[in-house]
Amino acid sequence: MFNWQDIQIFLEVARTGRLTDAARRLDMDHSTVSRRIRRFEAHINTHLFERSTHGYRLTTAGKQLLMFAEEMARQATRAHENISNQNLQLRGQIRVGVTEGFGTYVITPLLGRFQRRYPEVTVELLALPRAVNLSRHEADLAITIDRPLNSEMVVSRLCSYRLRLYGEKSYLATREPPRHIRDLSRFELIGYVDDLLFSDQLSYLDPLLQELPEPPKFTLRSTSVITQMQAVKAGAGLAVLPCFMAEQEASLVALLTDSVDIRRYFWIAARAEQRQLMRVRLLWQFLKDVIEANQPWLMGESKSGLLLPPEKSIV
């Protein structure tokens, strides 16, 4: 018979891939987590993880156990929420996963208004240069650039947004401005690390680079869009950036706006059982309403900045 705490420890190590991260989420010492995992494996006479300097990776047996453990966790959560009537309570924690740029420049300013309306709700924001995994319970609610296809998720399109090519004014002043995409071969470029892209939606530059007469010169590649924007501001080159980030910077100029006009979408998603919680439903609807009102700004059609709702109007 499995010990439930062993299952919980196994789940956190499987979800995070690292003892230190799992220990922090479990509020335990990492050596205790390591010892409990070894004891659990000895108890069931099965190796669940492959250890390396990069962390813990599930074995085939570990992947099989993970499916059962995830279902056990879902049932335990459902039982807890139903028995304690948490579905109707406006208190507790919501963990929100969102991409780094959107989380920093859009979601963070909005959360202050939401939290003041519901002071007993604590929001944990995971603004990351990757997608969170709702199936592995990394978050209660996620905002993603790829539409989740899991049938167990409740999914809705949150908004569209625009990206353009930007450069810094003093950098551009030293050279003739580009008039065609092929002119980009005369400029330094900044972009993502290709083999670390977490979504094909981020391959903005690929169609543009195919038109260049010679290979482009990249001065910086980064997994972080915020890092890319800081590099553009420092005059390191040109980059494709979301308008909701770049238009806030007076030193940045949009280039080739007729030919570099990229539209993408954000989706909001939650597991069905989490979507039933009152606090999650309220945050979901609040974000949809406020972000819809900011659609022109997200598309780079408004220079007024992010519009925050009056606190009295938050429902």
XYZ file of N, CA and C in Angstrom, residues 170-278:
327
model
N 19.012 56.199 -31.117
C 20.406 56.568 -31.351
C 21.127 55.527 -32.195
N 20.753 54.258 -32.038
C 21.322 53.190 -32.871
C 20.936 53.407 -34.330
N 19.670 53.745 -34.564
C 19.186 53.940 -35.933
C 19.753 55.201 -36.560
N 20.111 56.184 -35.732
C 20.619 57.455 -36.259
C 21.975 57.305 -36.937
N 22.667 56.224 -36.677
C 24.019 56.032 -37.219
C 24.022 55.314 -38.556
N 22.848 54.954 -39.073
C 22.786 54.199 -40.325
C 21.496 54.518 -41.075
N 21.484 54.186 -42.323
C 20.294 54.427 -43.138
C 19.179 53.481 -42.695
N 17.979 54.003 -42.471
C 16.897 53.135 -41.981
C 16.518 52.079 -43.019
N 16.078 50.914 -42.584
C 15.667 49.870 -43.531
C 14.371 50.256 -44.236
N 14.328 50.015 -45.536
C 13.128 50.307 -46.321
C 12.467 49.031 -46.827
N 13.180 47.924 -46.699
C 12.670 46.631 -47.142
C 13.262 45.577 -46.221
N 12.600 44.442 -46.132
C 13.079 43.382 -45.237
C 14.497 42.958 -45.602
N 14.826 42.944 -46.895
C 16.181 42.514 -47.276
C 17.256 43.457 -46.730
N 16.860 44.692 -46.378
C 17.824 45.634 -45.800
C 18.274 45.217 -44.399
N 17.571 44.277 -43.775
C 17.940 43.847 -42.417
C 19.299 43.161 -42.389
N 19.785 42.747 -43.544
C 21.113 42.123 -43.570
C 22.202 43.136 -43.202
N 21.874 44.444 -43.220
C 22.830 45.486 -42.834
C 22.796 45.779 -41.333
N 21.893 45.112 -40.605
C 21.692 45.415 -39.191
C 22.002 44.195 -38.322
N 22.361 44.484 -37.068
C 22.491 43.420 -36.075
C 21.093 43.049 -35.582
N 20.886 41.767 -35.317
C 19.574 41.285 -34.885
C 19.649 40.647 -33.503
N 18.518 40.627 -32.845
C 18.372 40.037 -31.507
C 17.156 39.117 -31.559
N 17.267 37.920 -31.000
C 16.139 36.994 -31.065
C 16.227 35.903 -30.017
N 15.382 34.887 -30.206
C 15.322 33.762 -29.280
C 16.420 32.739 -29.593
N 16.723 31.907 -28.603
C 17.610 30.757 -28.800
C 16.772 29.682 -29.480
N 17.079 29.393 -30.731
C 16.193 28.557 -31.545
C 15.863 27.215 -30.921
N 16.877 26.522 -30.412
C 16.610 25.169 -29.915
C 15.996 25.160 -28.514
N 15.737 26.351 -27.947
C 15.083 26.423 -26.647
C 13.709 27.089 -26.730
N 13.195 27.272 -27.943
C 11.853 27.835 -28.093
C 10.824 26.872 -27.504
N 9.937 27.393 -26.649
C 8.914 26.519 -26.065
C 7.639 26.498 -26.904
N 7.599 27.297 -27.984
C 6.431 27.311 -28.859
C 6.849 27.770 -30.242
N 6.248 27.158 -31.269
C 6.492 27.601 -32.642
C 5.961 29.010 -32.875
N 5.052 29.471 -32.010
C 4.495 30.809 -32.145
C 5.570 31.889 -31.972
N 6.709 31.520 -31.417
C 7.775 32.485 -31.171
C 8.778 32.579 -32.319
N 8.567 31.810 -33.365
C 9.493 31.825 -34.504
C 9.149 32.986 -35.434
N 9.164 34.204 -34.877
C 8.768 35.379 -35.653
C 9.719 35.661 -36.811
N 11.005 35.493 -36.549
C 12.002 35.955 -37.503
C 12.192 35.027 -38.706
N 11.829 33.768 -38.577
C 12.120 32.798 -39.636
C 11.606 33.229 -41.010
N 10.325 33.650 -41.135
C 9.854 34.057 -42.468
C 10.587 35.292 -42.993
N 11.009 36.182 -42.092
C 11.698 37.396 -42.519
C 13.109 37.095 -43.020
N 13.796 36.209 -42.309
C 15.194 35.931 -42.638
C 15.338 35.229 -43.982
N 14.282 34.561 -44.428
C 14.351 33.872 -45.714
C 14.492 34.851 -46.878
N 14.126 36.108 -46.649
C 14.206 37.115 -47.708
C 15.548 37.842 -47.743
N 16.427 37.565 -46.805
C 17.697 38.286 -46.756
C 18.669 37.748 -47.805
N 19.431 38.617 -48.425
C 20.379 38.174 -49.456
C 21.589 37.450 -48.884
N 21.837 37.604 -47.586
C 22.957 36.929 -46.943
C 22.578 36.604 -45.506
N 23.278 35.663 -44.862
C 22.922 35.267 -43.495
C 22.936 36.462 -42.545
N 21.967 36.535 -41.631
C 21.904 37.661 -40.694
C 22.977 37.555 -39.612
N 23.246 38.700 -39.010
C 24.192 38.724 -37.894
C 23.411 38.932 -36.596
N 23.473 37.949 -35.705
C 22.821 38.053 -34.402
C 23.856 38.461 -33.356
N 23.569 39.552 -32.659
C 24.463 39.971 -31.578
C 24.063 39.345 -30.250
N 22.785 38.936 -30.131
C 22.306 38.350 -28.881
C 21.115 37.451 -29.159
N 21.105 36.312 -28.516
C 19.937 35.432 -28.483
C 19.622 35.162 -27.018
N 18.345 35.154 -26.669
C 17.961 34.945 -25.276
C 16.610 34.255 -25.204
N 16.400 33.462 -24.153
C 15.097 32.844 -23.909
C 14.116 33.846 -23.322
N 14.599 35.027 -22.954
C 13.779 36.040 -22.295
C 13.467 37.195 -23.231
N 12.178 37.474 -23.446
C 11.792 38.613 -24.292
C 12.131 39.933 -23.602
N 12.119 39.956 -22.272
C 12.495 41.170 -21.551
C 13.980 41.462 -21.761
N 14.801 40.439 -21.729
C 16.224 40.602 -22.018
C 16.429 41.128 -23.433
N 15.671 40.594 -24.376
C 15.784 41.058 -25.763
C 15.447 42.544 -25.867
N 14.388 42.976 -25.177
C 14.021 44.388 -25.254
C 15.093 45.265 -24.617
N 15.663 44.829 -23.517
C 16.726 45.609 -22.882
C 17.939 45.724 -23.810
N 18.204 44.679 -24.567
C 19.321 44.719 -25.510
C 19.042 45.716 -26.633
N 17.792 45.748 -27.106
C 17.428 46.727 -28.128
C 17.601 48.142 -27.572
N 17.135 48.382 -26.353
C 17.271 49.701 -25.728
C 18.739 50.115 -25.585
N 19.612 49.128 -25.412
C 21.039 49.408 -25.263
C 21.735 49.599 -26.602
N 20.984 49.477 -27.710
C 21.572 49.687 -29.025
C 22.316 48.497 -29.581
N 21.939 47.277 -29.117
C 22.641 46.082 -29.584
C 22.107 45.570 -30.917
N 20.964 46.090 -31.373
C 20.406 45.614 -32.629
C 18.902 45.765 -32.672
N 18.286 45.087 -33.644
C 16.841 45.124 -33.846
C 16.212 43.819 -33.371
N 14.959 43.899 -32.922
C 14.253 42.695 -32.471
C 12.762 42.849 -32.721
N 12.099 41.716 -32.904
C 10.635 41.682 -32.962
C 10.131 41.619 -31.522
N 9.312 42.598 -31.136
C 8.833 42.704 -29.760
C 7.330 42.945 -29.732
N 6.658 42.520 -28.666
C 5.230 42.837 -28.521
C 5.036 44.339 -28.372
N 4.003 44.858 -29.031
C 3.727 46.294 -28.927
C 3.436 46.711 -27.494
N 2.799 45.813 -26.703
C 2.451 46.198 -25.335
C 3.687 46.407 -24.465
N 4.827 45.911 -24.896
C 6.077 46.176 -24.200
C 6.816 47.352 -24.830
N 7.051 47.271 -26.129
C 7.943 48.227 -26.786
C 7.353 49.620 -26.894
N 6.034 49.730 -27.040
C 5.432 51.054 -27.213
C 5.506 51.888 -25.932
N 5.829 51.258 -24.810
C 5.987 52.006 -23.567
C 7.361 52.665 -23.463
N 8.254 52.313 -24.371
C 9.626 52.815 -24.326
C 9.789 53.937 -25.347
N 9.996 55.174 -24.869
C 10.084 56.331 -25.763
C 11.282 56.252 -26.694
N 12.313 55.482 -26.323
C 13.527 55.429 -27.145
C 13.424 54.429 -28.295
N 12.344 53.631 -28.335
C 12.218 52.601 -29.364
C 11.321 53.067 -30.504
N 11.681 52.654 -31.712
C 10.949 53.034 -32.919
C 10.547 51.774 -33.672
N 9.281 51.724 -34.101
C 8.804 50.608 -34.915
C 9.271 50.784 -36.360
N 9.748 49.704 -36.964
C 10.309 49.746 -38.320
C 9.529 48.815 -39.246
N 9.519 49.136 -40.519
C 8.904 48.287 -41.551
C 7.499 47.838 -41.132
N 6.712 48.779 -40.669
C 5.403 48.427 -40.091
C 4.446 47.819 -41.102
N 4.642 48.085 -42.391
C 3.760 47.496 -43.397
C 4.078 46.028 -43.654
N 5.357 45.671 -43.543
C 5.749 44.298 -43.873
C 6.003 43.433 -42.643
N 6.297 44.031 -41.498
C 6.479 43.261 -40.265
C 5.305 43.584 -39.348
N 4.259 42.828 -39.509
C 3.004 43.041 -38.775
C 2.505 41.673 -38.331
N 2.910 41.268 -37.130
C 2.692 39.902 -36.658
C 1.597 39.898 -35.597
N 0.624 39.025 -35.745
C -0.470 38.913 -34.779
C -0.409 37.541 -34.116
N -0.560 37.540 -32.821
C -0.627 36.317 -32.044
C -1.784 36.418 -31.052
N -2.052 35.312 -30.340
C -3.176 35.256 -29.415
C -2.724 34.729 -28.062
N -3.423 35.157 -27.022
C -3.271 34.565 -25.702
C -4.551 33.807 -25.369
N -4.372 32.667 -24.733
C -5.483 31.822 -24.296
C -5.458 31.724 -22.779
N -6.634 31.632 -22.181
C -6.725 31.442 -20.733
C -7.318 30.060 -20.492
N -6.743 29.333 -19.545
C -7.144 27.937 -19.337
C -7.031 27.558 -17.870
N -7.841 26.587 -17.478
C -7.790 26.019 -16.125
C -8.332 24.598 -16.183
N -7.875 23.765 -15.273
C -8.482 22.448 -15.142
C -9.931 22.623 -14.716
N -10.784 21.714 -15.161
C -12.223 21.861 -14.929
C -12.551 21.992 -13.450
N -11.868 21.212 -12.605
C -12.197 21.268 -11.176
C -11.755 22.575 -10.545
N -10.652 23.149 -11.035
C -10.195 24.438 -10.512
C -11.075 25.582 -11.006
N -11.559 25.462 -12.231
C -12.411 26.505 -12.806
C -13.709 26.676 -12.007
N -14.107 25.655 -11.228
C -15.328 25.728 -10.435
C -15.157 26.563 -9.168
N -13.917 26.811 -8.766
C -13.684 27.581 -7.551
C -14.074 29.044 -7.778
N -14.761 29.618 -6.806
C -15.240 30.985 -6.949
C -14.098 31.958 -7.202
